[in-house]
């Protein structure tokens, strides 16, 4: 195991688009430095969604401890706020044991929720408003409260999911201060010292990797996985079934489209998502691009880079 003094109290982030070898690189790095991996993937949290989420298998984990995989029922909703509440204590525990947390994933809001607190323009909390919207959500559902935000601050609503209730309510709190959240420049306040990396595949290579990954998912039983979930009572209204790879197969399972059309739609939507992921992560302060190479070599390059800091 490699020892470097520059890993003390530091988080390493391996992020980037889908199908860019994040998991394999994180495992290779963790084995070299004795790290533990915290998944930052909004679909890997769900139990029973394995193939369509490209969830790492036990073999792929290679004995490295992984956190925040299979922690949520497919019947439940799960928000960025929920993720942060689970992830931060895990990271603090790993650091307290003298080990290095390696955050691995492609869900940008999850990564940011770990790395930063947001000032929301230093707008103070409005407990009365918060309780009011919580009560409305309990009485009428999350969508009802989300629609209020759409009316008051449509720009912020575009960036949120209706089930991310904490952030929706916080945005409404800010609206009640007299100014929409979208009009406020948020200050991102770092919580941890971190170094972030992604593998910079050429766009055509990345898209080819995505297309092949989708084909492999179908070959490995994606359709049966979805049918099993439906047999358990999960349906298209549940949050987990809104994920790419699941929502496109549902019309095929329901006899509304053919399989080839569904598969091509998954590939298209995944490519579009990968483009959005790249755009999001390139705004991450200090993010470093790694040229494609074996994950062993890339892990060594990360260690060398950290040793220079």
XYZ file of C-alpha atoms in Angstrom:
309
model
C 0.000 0.000 0.000
C 1.299 3.441 -0.965
C 1.850 5.911 1.878
C 1.679 9.676 1.328
C 1.425 12.345 4.003
C -0.623 14.522 1.675
C -3.690 12.310 2.072
C -4.311 13.375 5.663
C -7.878 14.703 5.994
C -8.267 14.810 2.214
C -11.085 13.534 0.041
C -10.422 12.225 -3.454
C -13.212 12.607 -6.017
C -13.413 10.416 -9.120
C -16.240 11.832 -11.187
C -17.300 12.301 -14.782
C -19.767 10.858 -17.269
C -21.262 7.405 -17.322
C -19.159 4.605 -18.869
C -15.867 6.410 -18.168
C -14.308 3.755 -15.859
C -14.928 5.692 -12.640
C -15.625 2.566 -10.602
C -12.600 0.626 -11.834
C -10.289 3.583 -11.246
C -11.674 4.184 -7.753
C -11.139 0.543 -6.809
C -7.581 0.532 -8.178
C -6.789 3.727 -6.267
C -8.425 2.532 -3.046
C -6.365 -0.666 -3.087
C -3.146 1.313 -3.466
C -3.820 3.833 -0.676
C -6.124 1.881 1.640
C -9.127 4.025 0.862
C -12.862 3.426 1.128
C -15.313 4.330 -1.621
C -18.452 6.429 -1.181
C -20.796 6.027 -4.130
C -22.203 9.301 -5.461
C -24.727 7.809 -7.844
C -28.432 8.564 -7.534
C -29.418 5.113 -8.848
C -26.925 2.901 -7.012
C -28.645 3.748 -3.740
C -31.651 1.612 -4.739
C -31.927 -2.043 -3.801
C -32.816 -4.362 -6.665
C -31.685 -2.002 -9.418
C -28.394 -3.594 -10.377
C -28.040 -4.150 -14.101
C -29.506 -0.886 -15.390
C -27.470 1.141 -12.895
C -24.163 -0.602 -13.704
C -23.871 -1.202 -9.967
C -20.459 -2.700 -9.134
C -20.555 -6.404 -8.346
C -18.722 -7.983 -5.416
C -16.039 -9.148 -7.836
C -15.644 -5.631 -9.256
C -15.332 -4.191 -5.747
C -12.243 -6.400 -5.229
C -12.633 -6.376 -1.471
C -12.689 -2.566 -1.202
C -15.321 -1.193 1.181
C -18.112 0.618 -0.685
C -20.657 2.878 1.017
C -24.126 4.114 0.001
C -24.964 1.281 -2.353
C -28.249 -0.613 -1.798
C -29.436 1.654 1.020
C -32.912 2.661 -0.245
C -36.034 0.657 -1.054
C -37.198 0.996 -4.684
C -40.544 2.155 -3.296
C -38.985 5.174 -1.553
C -38.015 8.622 -2.738
C -34.504 9.843 -2.054
C -33.189 13.387 -2.336
C -29.872 15.185 -2.429
C -30.548 16.277 1.135
C -31.066 12.663 2.176
C -27.821 11.718 0.488
C -25.830 14.442 2.237
C -27.192 13.409 5.635
C -25.962 9.851 5.042
C -22.686 10.677 3.290
C -21.151 13.305 5.552
C -21.047 11.108 8.714
C -19.543 8.249 6.710
C -16.808 10.501 5.344
C -16.074 11.910 8.791
C -15.828 8.388 10.194
C -13.417 7.296 7.454
C -11.242 10.349 8.073
C -11.314 9.756 11.840
C -9.869 6.297 11.224
C -6.972 7.762 9.261
C -8.209 6.439 5.928
C -8.973 8.271 2.689
C -12.558 8.646 1.426
C -12.827 8.252 -2.344
C -16.066 9.743 -3.653
C -16.990 8.020 -6.906
C -19.957 8.852 -9.068
C -21.620 10.791 -11.795
C -24.428 12.539 -9.938
C -23.107 16.073 -9.742
C -25.509 17.341 -7.085
C -24.534 14.434 -4.841
C -20.844 15.256 -5.200
C -21.436 18.948 -4.524
C -23.594 18.164 -1.491
C -20.585 16.438 0.070
C -17.941 18.977 -0.866
C -19.790 22.229 -0.227
C -22.292 24.040 1.901
C -24.301 26.678 0.091
C -24.900 30.137 1.491
C -28.027 30.905 -0.597
C -26.898 34.506 -0.557
C -26.791 34.316 3.262
C -30.594 34.384 3.349
C -31.606 33.449 6.908
C -33.805 30.450 7.629
C -37.541 31.053 7.724
C -38.792 28.360 10.103
C -42.427 29.428 9.806
C -42.343 29.133 6.006
C -40.443 25.853 6.210
C -43.046 24.267 8.465
C -45.845 25.589 6.279
C -44.471 23.938 3.135
C -43.619 20.734 4.994
C -47.227 20.567 6.118
C -48.469 21.172 2.583
C -46.212 18.402 1.272
C -47.499 15.978 3.909
C -51.089 16.893 3.121
C -51.009 17.179 -0.680
C -47.722 15.590 -1.777
C -44.339 16.783 -2.996
C -45.645 17.657 -6.462
C -48.052 20.196 -4.960
C -45.243 22.080 -3.222
C -42.996 21.767 -6.275
C -45.696 23.376 -8.431
C -45.760 26.337 -6.044
C -42.023 26.745 -6.637
C -42.600 26.530 -10.395
C -44.917 29.511 -10.117
C -42.721 31.539 -7.774
C -39.269 30.713 -9.180
C -39.424 28.662 -12.417
C -35.685 28.945 -13.074
C -34.803 27.278 -9.787
C -37.550 24.671 -10.271
C -35.927 23.624 -13.546
C -32.806 22.580 -11.635
C -34.579 20.552 -8.944
C -36.580 17.336 -8.734
C -39.935 17.469 -6.981
C -38.780 14.756 -4.577
C -35.789 16.806 -3.437
C -38.175 18.321 -0.937
C -35.606 19.944 1.341
C -34.094 22.013 -1.455
C -37.520 22.818 -2.899
C -38.686 24.097 0.485
C -35.450 26.023 1.005
C -35.990 27.745 -2.356
C -39.520 28.654 -1.280
C -38.174 29.997 2.025
C -35.910 32.283 0.036
C -38.823 33.381 -2.156
C -40.668 34.487 0.961
C -37.737 36.744 1.830
C -38.740 38.829 -1.181
C -36.206 37.568 -3.709
C -36.158 34.415 -5.844
C -33.307 31.997 -5.265
C -32.459 32.168 -8.981
C -31.687 35.871 -8.494
C -29.165 35.130 -5.743
C -25.542 34.221 -6.364
C -24.872 31.258 -4.097
C -21.531 31.081 -2.365
C -20.096 27.560 -2.393
C -18.343 27.063 0.941
C -15.859 24.155 0.905
C -16.389 21.634 3.695
C -13.430 19.350 2.955
C -10.031 19.550 1.350
C -10.422 17.577 -1.866
C -8.756 16.706 -5.158
C -10.952 15.764 -8.117
C -10.214 13.824 -11.294
C -11.991 12.448 -14.357
C -10.925 10.360 -17.347
C -11.193 12.519 -20.448
C -12.248 10.128 -23.189
C -12.688 11.602 -26.682
C -16.389 12.160 -27.258
C -16.716 9.522 -30.000
C -14.930 6.931 -27.852
C -17.131 7.722 -24.851
C -20.294 7.413 -26.926
C -19.142 4.071 -28.287
C -18.481 2.867 -24.740
C -21.991 3.978 -23.750
C -23.610 2.166 -26.670
C -21.721 -1.055 -25.899
C -22.558 -0.794 -22.209
C -26.282 -0.579 -22.992
C -26.067 -3.658 -25.206
C -24.311 -5.546 -22.402
C -26.984 -4.479 -19.890
C -29.695 -5.910 -22.124
C -27.709 -9.124 -22.623
C -27.192 -9.417 -18.860
C -30.904 -9.329 -18.106
C -32.065 -5.722 -17.814
C -35.551 -6.568 -19.065
C -36.023 -9.368 -16.530
C -34.731 -7.071 -13.776
C -37.427 -4.540 -14.634
C -40.118 -7.219 -14.873
C -39.122 -8.496 -11.430
C -39.432 -4.980 -10.009
C -42.873 -4.611 -11.572
C -43.919 -7.970 -10.117
C -42.911 -6.660 -6.685
C -45.249 -3.694 -7.113
C -42.786 -1.068 -8.293
C -44.219 0.972 -11.151
C -43.483 3.926 -13.384
C -44.580 6.442 -10.746
C -41.785 5.456 -8.368
C -38.697 7.665 -8.431
C -36.302 4.807 -9.125
C -38.087 3.947 -12.365
C -37.383 7.423 -13.736
C -33.733 6.467 -14.208
C -32.296 6.060 -17.685
C -32.478 2.426 -18.722
C -35.647 1.830 -16.748
C -38.060 4.440 -18.015
C -37.271 3.544 -21.652
C -37.868 -0.194 -21.165
C -41.242 0.257 -19.476
C -43.067 1.064 -22.752
C -41.599 -2.115 -24.258
C -42.684 -4.232 -21.275
C -46.153 -2.663 -21.537
C -46.346 -3.533 -25.247
C -46.245 0.097 -26.360
C -43.030 -0.090 -28.403
C -40.535 -2.606 -29.768
C -37.309 -3.609 -28.061
C -34.930 -2.077 -30.610
C -36.645 1.296 -30.278
C -36.383 1.114 -26.488
C -32.688 0.191 -26.622
C -31.850 2.986 -29.035
C -33.702 5.429 -26.790
C -31.613 4.327 -23.814
C -28.430 4.894 -25.807
C -29.571 8.328 -26.973
C -30.685 9.462 -23.515
C -27.482 8.161 -21.934
C -25.317 10.031 -24.440
C -27.249 13.229 -23.749
C -26.884 12.646 -20.016
C -23.130 12.093 -20.360
C -22.848 15.443 -22.111
C -24.682 17.154 -19.249
C -22.479 15.377 -16.711
C -19.340 16.677 -18.409
C -20.700 20.207 -18.475
C -21.578 20.018 -14.771
C -18.312 18.536 -13.536
C -16.094 20.851 -15.558
C -17.339 23.622 -13.275
C -15.897 21.783 -10.264
C -13.030 23.822 -8.847
C -9.646 22.186 -9.418
C -10.951 19.265 -11.500
C -8.098 17.542 -13.369
C -8.445 15.596 -16.608
C -6.663 12.275 -16.993
C -5.838 10.916 -20.428
C -7.249 7.407 -20.950
C -4.878 4.694 -19.745
C -5.052 1.539 -17.643
C -6.705 2.172 -14.289
C -3.517 1.020 -12.559
C -1.473 3.675 -14.340
C -4.111 6.322 -13.732
C -4.207 5.490 -10.028
C -0.414 5.904 -9.909
C -0.737 9.274 -11.661
C -3.262 10.445 -9.076
C -0.979 9.364 -6.245
C 1.942 11.173 -7.867
C -0.166 14.293 -8.293
C -1.240 14.205 -4.650
C 2.361 13.754 -3.538
C 3.287 17.021 -5.249
C 0.696 19.035 -3.317
